[in-house]
Amino acid sequence: MAKRDDFSQLNSGLSGRDQYDSFYSNHLDREAEWLRRGAEQKANAISLLLDQKDLKPKSILDIGCGTGAVTAELTRRKIGESFHALDYSEDAIQHVKETLPHVNAKAGDISDCSKLFPNSKFDLLICSHVIEHLEYPQIFLKSLTDVN
């Protein structure tokens, strides 16, 4: 009999933040591998958009970075010069710090990037598969104007 995944948390009443924090602390290696597998396609899309607009960002902030897979792929492709990453999960950010020491990675509330990166402006903001997990996406979207 095939193993079934436990989807009991889907209707648990947990916030997206709590759900992902729990997931990263219990399944970090599995999630890191899953995100790594999708990072190439995400980087392809980012690269295509940058090429279409002839943009060459120097500073990149990956908001809701998870384990840093997209940032790692952009680094490998030499897209950008300075990399910054932000996620709610302390465990995910610890993984980023261990695997991507050149990235300025911080754990915190992604709805207030300017507090975590004061006086910082970035050439490129990435928030891939983030908005649909937020309780208040409008607050998050407004906060992006402070770092871009």
PDB file of C-alpha atoms in Angstrom:
ATOM      1  CA  MET A   1       0.000   0.000   0.000  1.00  0.00           C
ATOM      2  CA  ALA A   2       1.354   3.439  -0.941  1.00  0.00           C
ATOM      3  CA  LYS A   3       2.255   5.863   1.826  1.00  0.00           C
ATOM      4  CA  ARG A   4      -0.138   8.771   2.131  1.00  0.00           C
ATOM      5  CA  ASP A   5       0.925  12.291   3.050  1.00  0.00           C
ATOM      6  CA  ASP A   6      -0.619  13.849   6.124  1.00  0.00           C
ATOM      7  CA  PHE A   7      -2.776  16.764   5.012  1.00  0.00           C
ATOM      8  CA  SER A   8      -4.464  17.213   8.399  1.00  0.00           C
ATOM      9  CA  GLN A   9      -2.999  20.708   8.809  1.00  0.00           C
ATOM     10  CA  LEU A  10      -4.831  22.049   5.742  1.00  0.00           C
ATOM     11  CA  ASN A  11      -7.991  22.722   7.753  1.00  0.00           C
ATOM     12  CA  SER A  12      -6.288  23.102  11.120  1.00  0.00           C
ATOM     13  CA  GLY A  13      -6.855  26.828  11.524  1.00  0.00           C
ATOM     14  CA  LEU A  14      -3.088  27.432  11.528  1.00  0.00           C
ATOM     15  CA  SER A  15      -1.859  30.550   9.785  1.00  0.00           C
ATOM     16  CA  GLY A  16       0.334  30.104   6.732  1.00  0.00           C
ATOM     17  CA  ARG A  17       3.236  31.306   8.834  1.00  0.00           C
ATOM     18  CA  ASP A  18       2.649  28.700  11.551  1.00  0.00           C
ATOM     19  CA  GLN A  19       2.077  25.948   9.024  1.00  0.00           C
ATOM     20  CA  TYR A  20       5.320  26.616   7.156  1.00  0.00           C
ATOM     21  CA  ASP A  21       7.297  27.116  10.340  1.00  0.00           C
ATOM     22  CA  SER A  22       6.108  23.732  11.562  1.00  0.00           C
ATOM     23  CA  PHE A  23       6.794  22.142   8.193  1.00  0.00           C
ATOM     24  CA  TYR A  24      10.356  23.478   7.981  1.00  0.00           C
ATOM     25  CA  SER A  25      11.177  22.373  11.505  1.00  0.00           C
ATOM     26  CA  ASN A  26       9.853  18.855  10.852  1.00  0.00           C
ATOM     27  CA  HIS A  27      10.753  18.290   7.165  1.00  0.00           C
ATOM     28  CA  LEU A  28      13.575  20.698   6.298  1.00  0.00           C
ATOM     29  CA  ASP A  29      15.651  18.359   4.133  1.00  0.00           C
ATOM     30  CA  ARG A  30      12.619  17.159   2.175  1.00  0.00           C
ATOM     31  CA  GLU A  31      11.396  20.706   1.588  1.00  0.00           C
ATOM     32  CA  ALA A  32      14.899  21.886   0.582  1.00  0.00           C
ATOM     33  CA  GLU A  33      15.051  19.161  -2.067  1.00  0.00           C
ATOM     34  CA  TRP A  34      11.538  19.956  -3.322  1.00  0.00           C
ATOM     35  CA  LEU A  35      12.366  23.661  -3.652  1.00  0.00           C
ATOM     36  CA  ARG A  36      15.705  22.895  -5.331  1.00  0.00           C
ATOM     37  CA  ARG A  37      13.898  20.882  -7.996  1.00  0.00           C
ATOM     38  CA  GLY A  38      11.655  23.819  -8.893  1.00  0.00           C
ATOM     39  CA  ALA A  39      14.334  26.507  -8.677  1.00  0.00           C
ATOM     40  CA  GLU A  40      15.657  26.027 -12.209  1.00  0.00           C
ATOM     41  CA  GLN A  41      12.276  26.765 -13.786  1.00  0.00           C
ATOM     42  CA  LYS A  42      11.725  29.761 -11.530  1.00  0.00           C
ATOM     43  CA  ALA A  43      15.190  31.099 -12.410  1.00  0.00           C
ATOM     44  CA  ASN A  44      14.401  30.535 -16.100  1.00  0.00           C
ATOM     45  CA  ALA A  45      11.287  32.704 -15.761  1.00  0.00           C
ATOM     46  CA  ILE A  46      13.189  35.411 -13.867  1.00  0.00           C
ATOM     47  CA  SER A  47      15.994  35.358 -16.431  1.00  0.00           C
ATOM     48  CA  LEU A  48      13.531  35.602 -19.317  1.00  0.00           C
ATOM     49  CA  LEU A  49      11.755  38.596 -17.770  1.00  0.00           C
ATOM     50  CA  LEU A  50      15.049  40.347 -17.043  1.00  0.00           C
ATOM     51  CA  ASP A  51      16.272  39.741 -20.603  1.00  0.00           C
ATOM     52  CA  GLN A  52      13.024  41.005 -22.113  1.00  0.00           C
ATOM     53  CA  LYS A  53      13.427  44.303 -20.241  1.00  0.00           C
ATOM     54  CA  ASP A  54      17.231  44.367 -20.606  1.00  0.00           C
ATOM     55  CA  LEU A  55      17.621  44.556 -16.821  1.00  0.00           C
ATOM     56  CA  LYS A  56      20.775  43.567 -14.970  1.00  0.00           C
ATOM     57  CA  PRO A  57      19.990  43.713 -11.254  1.00  0.00           C
ATOM     58  CA  LYS A  58      22.867  44.031  -8.856  1.00  0.00           C
ATOM     59  CA  SER A  59      21.029  43.635  -5.547  1.00  0.00           C
ATOM     60  CA  ILE A  60      18.342  40.981  -5.141  1.00  0.00           C
ATOM     61  CA  LEU A  61      15.975  40.344  -2.242  1.00  0.00           C
ATOM     62  CA  ASP A  62      14.212  36.974  -2.194  1.00  0.00           C
ATOM     63  CA  ILE A  63      11.156  37.416   0.040  1.00  0.00           C
ATOM     64  CA  GLY A  64       9.684  34.195   1.356  1.00  0.00           C
ATOM     65  CA  CYS A  65      12.874  32.484   0.231  1.00  0.00           C
ATOM     66  CA  GLY A  66      12.319  29.204   2.030  1.00  0.00           C
ATOM     67  CA  THR A  67      15.570  27.279   1.878  1.00  0.00           C
ATOM     68  CA  GLY A  68      17.115  29.653  -0.679  1.00  0.00           C
ATOM     69  CA  ALA A  69      16.864  27.425  -3.741  1.00  0.00           C
ATOM     70  CA  VAL A  70      15.982  30.227  -6.173  1.00  0.00           C
ATOM     71  CA  THR A  71      18.719  32.452  -4.769  1.00  0.00           C
ATOM     72  CA  ALA A  72      21.199  29.590  -5.145  1.00  0.00           C
ATOM     73  CA  GLU A  73      20.204  29.125  -8.793  1.00  0.00           C
ATOM     74  CA  LEU A  74      20.464  32.866  -9.542  1.00  0.00           C
ATOM     75  CA  THR A  75      23.900  32.884  -7.886  1.00  0.00           C
ATOM     76  CA  ARG A  76      24.989  29.937  -9.996  1.00  0.00           C
ATOM     77  CA  ARG A  77      23.884  31.808 -13.128  1.00  0.00           C
ATOM     78  CA  LYS A  78      25.638  34.985 -11.995  1.00  0.00           C
ATOM     79  CA  ILE A  79      22.387  36.966 -12.024  1.00  0.00           C
ATOM     80  CA  GLY A  80      22.957  39.670  -9.440  1.00  0.00           C
ATOM     81  CA  GLU A  81      25.890  40.609  -7.267  1.00  0.00           C
ATOM     82  CA  SER A  82      24.515  40.932  -3.741  1.00  0.00           C
ATOM     83  CA  PHE A  83      21.853  38.599  -2.427  1.00  0.00           C
ATOM     84  CA  HIS A  84      19.484  39.010   0.472  1.00  0.00           C
ATOM     85  CA  ALA A  85      16.884  36.552   1.685  1.00  0.00           C
ATOM     86  CA  LEU A  86      13.939  36.777   4.053  1.00  0.00           C
ATOM     87  CA  ASP A  87      11.582  34.149   5.426  1.00  0.00           C
ATOM     88  CA  TYR A  88       9.370  33.658   8.481  1.00  0.00           C
ATOM     89  CA  SER A  89      11.035  30.374   9.341  1.00  0.00           C
ATOM     90  CA  GLU A  90      14.153  30.441  11.520  1.00  0.00           C
ATOM     91  CA  ASP A  91      14.903  26.875  10.389  1.00  0.00           C
ATOM     92  CA  ALA A  92      14.723  27.772   6.703  1.00  0.00           C
ATOM     93  CA  ILE A  93      16.926  30.830   7.223  1.00  0.00           C
ATOM     94  CA  GLN A  94      19.452  28.779   9.172  1.00  0.00           C
ATOM     95  CA  HIS A  95      19.596  26.439   6.168  1.00  0.00           C
ATOM     96  CA  VAL A  96      20.215  29.426   3.857  1.00  0.00           C
ATOM     97  CA  LYS A  97      23.007  30.688   6.113  1.00  0.00           C
ATOM     98  CA  GLU A  98      24.671  27.275   6.165  1.00  0.00           C
ATOM     99  CA  THR A  99      24.401  26.553   2.442  1.00  0.00           C
ATOM    100  CA  LEU A 100      24.719  30.081   1.006  1.00  0.00           C
ATOM    101  CA  PRO A 101      27.104  31.994   3.280  1.00  0.00           C
ATOM    102  CA  HIS A 102      27.359  34.874   0.784  1.00  0.00           C
ATOM    103  CA  VAL A 103      23.635  35.658   1.244  1.00  0.00           C
ATOM    104  CA  ASN A 104      22.482  38.182   3.834  1.00  0.00           C
ATOM    105  CA  ALA A 105      19.649  36.030   5.207  1.00  0.00           C
ATOM    106  CA  LYS A 106      17.208  37.097   7.912  1.00  0.00           C
ATOM    107  CA  ALA A 107      14.215  35.527   9.591  1.00  0.00           C
ATOM    108  CA  GLY A 108      11.277  37.802  10.236  1.00  0.00           C
ATOM    109  CA  ASP A 109       7.947  39.171   9.182  1.00  0.00           C
ATOM    110  CA  ILE A 110       7.967  39.451   5.414  1.00  0.00           C
ATOM    111  CA  SER A 111       5.206  42.048   5.626  1.00  0.00           C
ATOM    112  CA  ASP A 112       7.716  44.551   6.937  1.00  0.00           C
ATOM    113  CA  CYS A 113      10.885  44.178   4.886  1.00  0.00           C
ATOM    114  CA  SER A 114      12.027  47.724   5.633  1.00  0.00           C
ATOM    115  CA  LYS A 115      12.504  46.955   9.353  1.00  0.00           C
ATOM    116  CA  LEU A 116      14.720  43.991   8.565  1.00  0.00           C
ATOM    117  CA  PHE A 117      16.640  45.771   5.805  1.00  0.00           C
ATOM    118  CA  PRO A 118      16.606  49.415   6.959  1.00  0.00           C
ATOM    119  CA  ASN A 119      17.697  52.016   4.413  1.00  0.00           C
ATOM    120  CA  SER A 120      18.007  49.297   1.783  1.00  0.00           C
ATOM    121  CA  LYS A 121      16.730  49.405  -1.759  1.00  0.00           C
ATOM    122  CA  PHE A 122      16.957  46.430  -4.067  1.00  0.00           C
ATOM    123  CA  ASP A 123      17.079  46.230  -7.847  1.00  0.00           C
ATOM    124  CA  LEU A 124      15.006  43.048  -7.897  1.00  0.00           C
ATOM    125  CA  LEU A 125      12.442  41.677  -5.459  1.00  0.00           C
ATOM    126  CA  ILE A 126      11.426  38.041  -5.772  1.00  0.00           C
ATOM    127  CA  CYS A 127       8.376  36.665  -4.016  1.00  0.00           C
ATOM    128  CA  SER A 128       7.621  33.366  -5.679  1.00  0.00           C
ATOM    129  CA  HIS A 129       4.658  31.387  -4.342  1.00  0.00           C
ATOM    130  CA  VAL A 130       4.266  33.746  -1.395  1.00  0.00           C
ATOM    131  CA  ILE A 131       1.181  35.913  -1.727  1.00  0.00           C
ATOM    132  CA  GLU A 132      -1.280  33.019  -1.776  1.00  0.00           C
ATOM    133  CA  HIS A 133      -0.060  31.949   1.684  1.00  0.00           C
ATOM    134  CA  LEU A 134      -0.523  35.305   3.390  1.00  0.00           C
ATOM    135  CA  GLU A 135      -3.399  36.272   5.642  1.00  0.00           C
ATOM    136  CA  TYR A 136      -3.088  39.957   4.685  1.00  0.00           C
ATOM    137  CA  PRO A 137      -1.521  40.159   1.224  1.00  0.00           C
ATOM    138  CA  GLN A 138      -2.394  43.841   0.799  1.00  0.00           C
ATOM    139  CA  ILE A 139      -0.160  44.776   3.754  1.00  0.00           C
ATOM    140  CA  PHE A 140       2.682  42.744   2.270  1.00  0.00           C
ATOM    141  CA  LEU A 141       2.313  44.323  -1.184  1.00  0.00           C
ATOM    142  CA  LYS A 142       2.283  47.843   0.273  1.00  0.00           C
ATOM    143  CA  SER A 143       5.443  47.071   2.277  1.00  0.00           C
ATOM    144  CA  LEU A 144       7.355  46.269  -0.913  1.00  0.00           C
ATOM    145  CA  THR A 145       7.395  49.955  -1.897  1.00  0.00           C
ATOM    146  CA  ASP A 146       9.700  50.603   1.070  1.00  0.00           C
ATOM    147  CA  VAL A 147      12.505  48.414  -0.303  1.00  0.00           C
ATOM    148  CA  ASN A 148      12.178  48.983  -4.029  1.00  0.00           C
TER     149      ASN A 148
END
